[in-house]
Amino acid sequence: DTAVSQTPKYLVTQMGNDKSIKCEQNLGHDTMYWYKQDSKKFLKIMFSYNNKELIINETVPNRFSPKSPDKAHLNLHINSLELGDSAVYFCASSQALAGHNEQFFGPGTRLTVL
Amino acid sequence: ILNVEQSPQSLHVQEGDSTNFTCSFPSSNFYALHWYRWETAKSPEALFVMTLNGDEKKKGRISATLNTKEGYSYLYIKGSQPEDSATYLCASVWNQGGKLIFGQGTELSVKP
């Protein structure tokens, strides 16, 4: 059983399109995250949710909108895709919000915008 | 600006060598330090989370130490094996509910 799963694994799309990436965790965790791996391979936090409530919202364009229908899911919707959105996006979860909880990462979604 | 720096950026060792790398972070308002192991084509996996100054953690041949006063952590691998080849990430947290700030990683390659 995959603890944190993301779909799709690869996403190739045209500029201007709208797309979603789904994330699910079966660990019973309260907190979920979206990270973007930038061109220098840094992992940078985009959003975190705790019990479906938005906690961290980094300076991400408002074309990116996370949605958490329940504790086990955190989806990422991206409107009007741009070339610069091409990256690998990772979902993660942790037992609780506190920073001493290890995070469990999904396999990543490689987004390519043409 | 909160910045986490790791050195070296990459490291090539022979099987059986012991090795270590460094993670540096601003020490004020420190809350926790995470180490993750990231194999190619896989997800990062947690190795250790440390919070206390002087903390030492060990998992098999891998161990880590933490100095929160001077703002650094060391990761040690004893008797490196080819399966230890991966990128090792550290990340620091500066308040209880704060975000993880990741370093750029140390890429370790162990040759048989």
CSV table of C-alpha atoms in Angstrom, one decimal:
chain,number,residue,atom,x,y,z
A,1,ASP,CA,0.0,0.0,0.0
A,2,THR,CA,1.4,3.4,-1.0
A,3,ALA,CA,1.4,5.8,2.0
A,4,VAL,CA,1.2,9.0,-0.1
A,5,SER,CA,0.1,8.7,-3.6
A,6,GLN,CA,-0.1,11.3,-6.4
A,7,THR,CA,-1.8,11.3,-9.8
A,8,PRO,CA,-0.8,11.7,-12.5
A,9,LYS,CA,2.9,10.9,-12.3
A,10,TYR,CA,3.6,12.8,-15.6
A,11,LEU,CA,1.6,15.7,-17.0
A,12,VAL,CA,2.3,17.3,-20.3
A,13,THR,CA,0.1,20.2,-21.3
A,14,GLN,CA,-0.1,23.4,-23.4
A,15,MET,CA,0.4,26.9,-22.0
A,16,GLY,CA,-2.9,28.4,-20.9
A,17,ASN,CA,-4.6,25.1,-19.9
A,18,ASP,CA,-6.0,24.3,-16.5
A,19,LYS,CA,-4.8,21.1,-14.8
A,20,SER,CA,-5.1,19.4,-11.4
A,21,ILE,CA,-2.8,17.1,-9.5
A,22,LYS,CA,-4.3,14.8,-6.9
A,23,CYS,CA,-2.8,13.6,-3.6
A,24,GLU,CA,-4.0,11.1,-1.2
A,25,GLN,CA,-2.5,9.7,2.1
A,26,ASN,CA,-3.6,6.6,3.9
A,27,LEU,CA,-1.5,7.3,7.0
A,28,GLY,CA,-4.3,9.0,9.0
A,29,HIS,CA,-2.2,12.2,9.2
A,30,ASP,CA,-3.7,15.6,10.0
A,31,THR,CA,-1.3,17.7,7.9
A,32,MET,CA,-0.6,17.7,4.2
A,33,TYR,CA,1.8,19.8,2.0
A,34,TRP,CA,2.6,20.7,-1.5
A,35,TYR,CA,6.2,21.3,-2.5
A,36,LYS,CA,7.7,22.5,-5.8
A,37,GLN,CA,11.2,21.3,-6.8
A,38,ASP,CA,12.7,24.3,-8.6
A,39,SER,CA,15.2,24.3,-11.4
A,40,LYS,CA,18.1,24.2,-8.8
A,41,LYS,CA,16.5,21.1,-7.3
A,42,PHE,CA,15.5,22.8,-4.1
A,43,LEU,CA,12.3,21.6,-2.5
A,44,LYS,CA,10.2,24.7,-1.7
A,45,ILE,CA,7.0,24.7,0.3
A,46,MET,CA,3.9,26.0,-1.5
A,47,PHE,CA,1.0,25.2,0.8
A,48,SER,CA,0.2,23.3,4.0
A,49,TYR,CA,-3.2,22.2,5.3
A,50,ASN,CA,-4.0,21.0,8.8
A,51,ASN,CA,-7.4,19.2,9.2
A,52,LYS,CA,-8.5,20.7,5.9
A,53,GLU,CA,-7.6,24.2,7.0
A,54,LEU,CA,-5.0,26.3,5.1
A,55,ILE,CA,-2.0,27.0,7.3
A,56,ILE,CA,0.9,28.0,5.1
A,57,ASN,CA,0.4,29.8,1.8
A,58,GLU,CA,3.8,30.9,0.4
A,59,THR,CA,4.1,33.6,-2.2
A,60,VAL,CA,2.6,31.4,-4.9
A,61,PRO,CA,0.7,32.9,-7.8
A,62,ASN,CA,-3.0,32.8,-7.2
A,63,ARG,CA,-3.3,30.6,-10.4
A,64,PHE,CA,-2.4,27.8,-7.9
A,65,SER,CA,-5.3,26.8,-5.7
A,66,PRO,CA,-5.1,23.9,-3.3
A,67,LYS,CA,-8.3,22.1,-2.2
A,68,SER,CA,-8.6,19.7,0.7
A,69,PRO,CA,-12.0,17.9,0.5
A,70,ASP,CA,-11.0,15.8,3.6
A,71,LYS,CA,-8.0,15.1,5.8
A,72,ALA,CA,-6.7,12.4,3.5
A,73,HIS,CA,-6.7,14.4,0.3
A,74,LEU,CA,-5.0,17.6,-0.9
A,75,ASN,CA,-5.4,18.4,-4.5
A,76,LEU,CA,-3.6,21.2,-6.5
A,77,HIS,CA,-5.3,23.0,-9.2
A,78,ILE,CA,-3.4,25.2,-11.6
A,79,ASN,CA,-5.1,27.7,-13.9
A,80,SER,CA,-3.7,29.3,-17.0
A,81,LEU,CA,-0.5,27.2,-17.0
A,82,GLU,CA,2.7,29.1,-17.9
A,83,LEU,CA,6.1,27.7,-19.1
A,84,GLY,CA,7.6,28.6,-15.7
A,85,ASP,CA,5.3,26.2,-14.0
A,86,SER,CA,7.2,23.2,-15.4
A,87,ALA,CA,8.7,21.4,-12.4
A,88,VAL,CA,8.2,18.4,-10.2
A,89,TYR,CA,5.5,18.8,-7.6
A,90,PHE,CA,5.6,16.7,-4.4
A,91,CYS,CA,2.8,16.1,-2.0
A,92,ALA,CA,3.7,15.2,1.6
A,93,SER,CA,2.0,14.5,4.9
A,94,SER,CA,2.8,14.5,8.6
A,95,GLN,CA,1.1,13.3,11.7
A,96,ALA,CA,0.5,16.8,12.9
A,97,LEU,CA,1.5,20.4,12.1
A,98,ALA,CA,4.3,20.7,14.6
A,99,GLY,CA,7.7,20.9,13.0
A,100,HIS,CA,9.2,17.9,14.8
A,101,ASN,CA,7.0,15.5,12.8
A,102,GLU,CA,8.7,13.8,10.0
A,103,GLN,CA,7.1,14.2,6.6
A,104,PHE,CA,6.2,11.4,4.2
A,105,PHE,CA,6.5,12.3,0.5
A,106,GLY,CA,4.6,11.2,-2.5
A,107,PRO,CA,6.4,10.0,-5.7
A,108,GLY,CA,6.1,13.4,-7.4
A,109,THR,CA,4.3,14.7,-10.5
A,110,ARG,CA,6.5,15.9,-13.3
A,111,LEU,CA,4.6,18.8,-15.0
A,112,THR,CA,5.8,19.9,-18.4
A,113,VAL,CA,4.2,23.0,-20.0
A,114,LEU,CA,4.8,23.4,-23.7
B,1,ILE,CA,16.1,35.4,4.9
B,2,LEU,CA,16.2,31.9,6.4
B,3,ASN,CA,18.7,29.8,4.5
B,4,VAL,CA,19.9,26.2,5.0
B,5,GLU,CA,23.2,25.3,3.4
B,6,GLN,CA,24.7,21.9,2.9
B,7,SER,CA,28.3,20.9,2.0
B,8,PRO,CA,29.7,19.5,0.0
B,9,GLN,CA,27.3,19.6,-2.9
B,10,SER,CA,28.5,16.2,-4.1
B,11,LEU,CA,30.8,13.5,-2.8
B,12,HIS,CA,32.3,10.4,-4.4
B,13,VAL,CA,33.7,7.7,-2.2
B,14,GLN,CA,34.8,4.1,-2.4
B,15,GLU,CA,32.8,1.3,-0.9
B,16,GLY,CA,33.9,0.9,2.7
B,17,ASP,CA,34.9,4.5,3.2
B,18,SER,CA,33.3,6.4,6.0
B,19,THR,CA,32.0,9.9,5.2
B,20,ASN,CA,30.3,12.9,6.6
B,21,PHE,CA,28.6,16.0,5.5
B,22,THR,CA,27.3,19.2,7.0
B,23,CYS,CA,24.1,21.2,7.3
B,24,SER,CA,24.3,24.8,8.4
B,25,PHE,CA,21.3,26.9,9.5
B,26,PRO,CA,20.6,30.1,11.4
B,27,SER,CA,20.4,29.2,15.1
B,28,SER,CA,18.0,31.8,16.4
B,29,ASN,CA,14.5,30.6,17.0
B,30,PHE,CA,15.5,27.1,15.9
B,31,TYR,CA,12.8,24.4,16.4
B,32,ALA,CA,13.8,21.2,14.6
B,33,LEU,CA,16.2,19.8,12.1
B,34,HIS,CA,15.3,17.0,9.6
B,35,TRP,CA,17.5,14.7,7.5
B,36,TYR,CA,16.0,13.0,4.5
B,37,ARG,CA,17.5,10.4,2.1
B,38,TRP,CA,16.4,10.8,-1.5
B,39,GLU,CA,17.2,8.1,-4.0
B,40,THR,CA,17.0,8.7,-7.8
B,41,ALA,CA,13.4,8.2,-9.1
B,42,LYS,CA,12.0,7.8,-5.6
B,43,SER,CA,10.6,10.1,-2.9
B,44,PRO,CA,12.6,11.6,0.0
B,45,GLU,CA,12.5,9.4,3.1
B,46,ALA,CA,13.0,10.7,6.6
B,47,LEU,CA,16.1,9.6,8.4
B,48,PHE,CA,16.1,11.7,11.5
B,49,VAL,CA,14.3,14.5,13.2
B,50,MET,CA,16.3,16.3,15.9
B,51,THR,CA,15.3,19.1,18.3
B,52,LEU,CA,17.6,19.3,21.2
B,53,ASN,CA,21.1,20.7,21.3
B,54,GLY,CA,23.6,17.9,21.5
B,55,ASP,CA,21.1,15.4,20.2
B,56,GLU,CA,22.6,12.4,18.5
B,57,LYS,CA,20.6,9.9,16.4
B,58,LYS,CA,21.6,6.6,14.9
B,59,LYS,CA,20.1,4.2,12.3
B,60,GLY,CA,22.3,1.3,11.3
B,61,ARG,CA,25.5,2.8,9.8
B,62,ILE,CA,24.1,6.3,9.6
B,63,SER,CA,24.2,8.8,12.5
B,64,ALA,CA,23.6,12.5,13.0
B,65,THR,CA,24.5,15.1,15.5
B,66,LEU,CA,23.0,18.5,16.2
B,67,ASN,CA,24.5,21.8,17.5
B,68,THR,CA,21.7,24.3,17.8
B,69,LYS,CA,23.8,27.0,19.4
B,70,GLU,CA,26.2,27.3,16.5
B,71,GLY,CA,23.7,26.2,13.9
B,72,TYR,CA,25.0,23.0,12.3
B,73,SER,CA,24.3,19.3,12.0
B,74,TYR,CA,26.6,16.5,10.7
B,75,LEU,CA,25.5,13.3,9.0
B,76,TYR,CA,27.9,10.4,9.2
B,77,ILE,CA,27.9,7.2,7.2
B,78,LYS,CA,30.2,4.5,8.4
B,79,GLY,CA,31.5,2.0,5.9
B,80,SER,CA,29.6,3.3,2.9
B,81,GLN,CA,27.9,0.9,0.6
B,82,PRO,CA,26.8,1.4,-3.0
B,83,GLU,CA,23.2,1.3,-1.8
B,84,ASP,CA,23.9,4.4,0.3
B,85,SER,CA,24.2,6.4,-3.0
B,86,ALA,CA,21.5,9.1,-2.8
B,87,THR,CA,21.0,12.8,-2.2
B,88,TYR,CA,20.9,13.6,1.5
B,89,LEU,CA,18.7,16.6,2.3
B,90,CYS,CA,18.5,18.5,5.5
B,91,ALA,CA,15.7,20.9,6.4
B,92,SER,CA,15.3,23.3,9.3
B,93,VAL,CA,12.2,24.5,11.1
B,94,TRP,CA,12.1,27.8,13.1
B,95,ASN,CA,8.9,27.6,15.1
B,96,GLN,CA,6.6,24.9,16.2
B,97,GLY,CA,4.2,25.1,13.3
B,98,GLY,CA,6.6,26.5,10.8
B,99,LYS,CA,7.6,25.3,7.4
B,100,LEU,CA,10.6,23.2,6.5
B,101,ILE,CA,13.3,25.1,4.7
B,102,PHE,CA,15.4,22.6,2.7
B,103,GLY,CA,19.1,22.8,1.8
B,104,GLN,CA,20.2,21.9,-1.7
B,105,GLY,CA,21.3,18.5,-0.7
B,106,THR,CA,24.6,16.5,-0.8
B,107,GLU,CA,24.7,14.0,-3.6
B,108,LEU,CA,26.6,10.9,-2.5
B,109,SER,CA,28.0,8.4,-4.9
B,110,VAL,CA,29.6,5.2,-3.5
B,111,LYS,CA,31.6,3.2,-6.0
B,112,PRO,CA,32.0,-0.6,-5.5
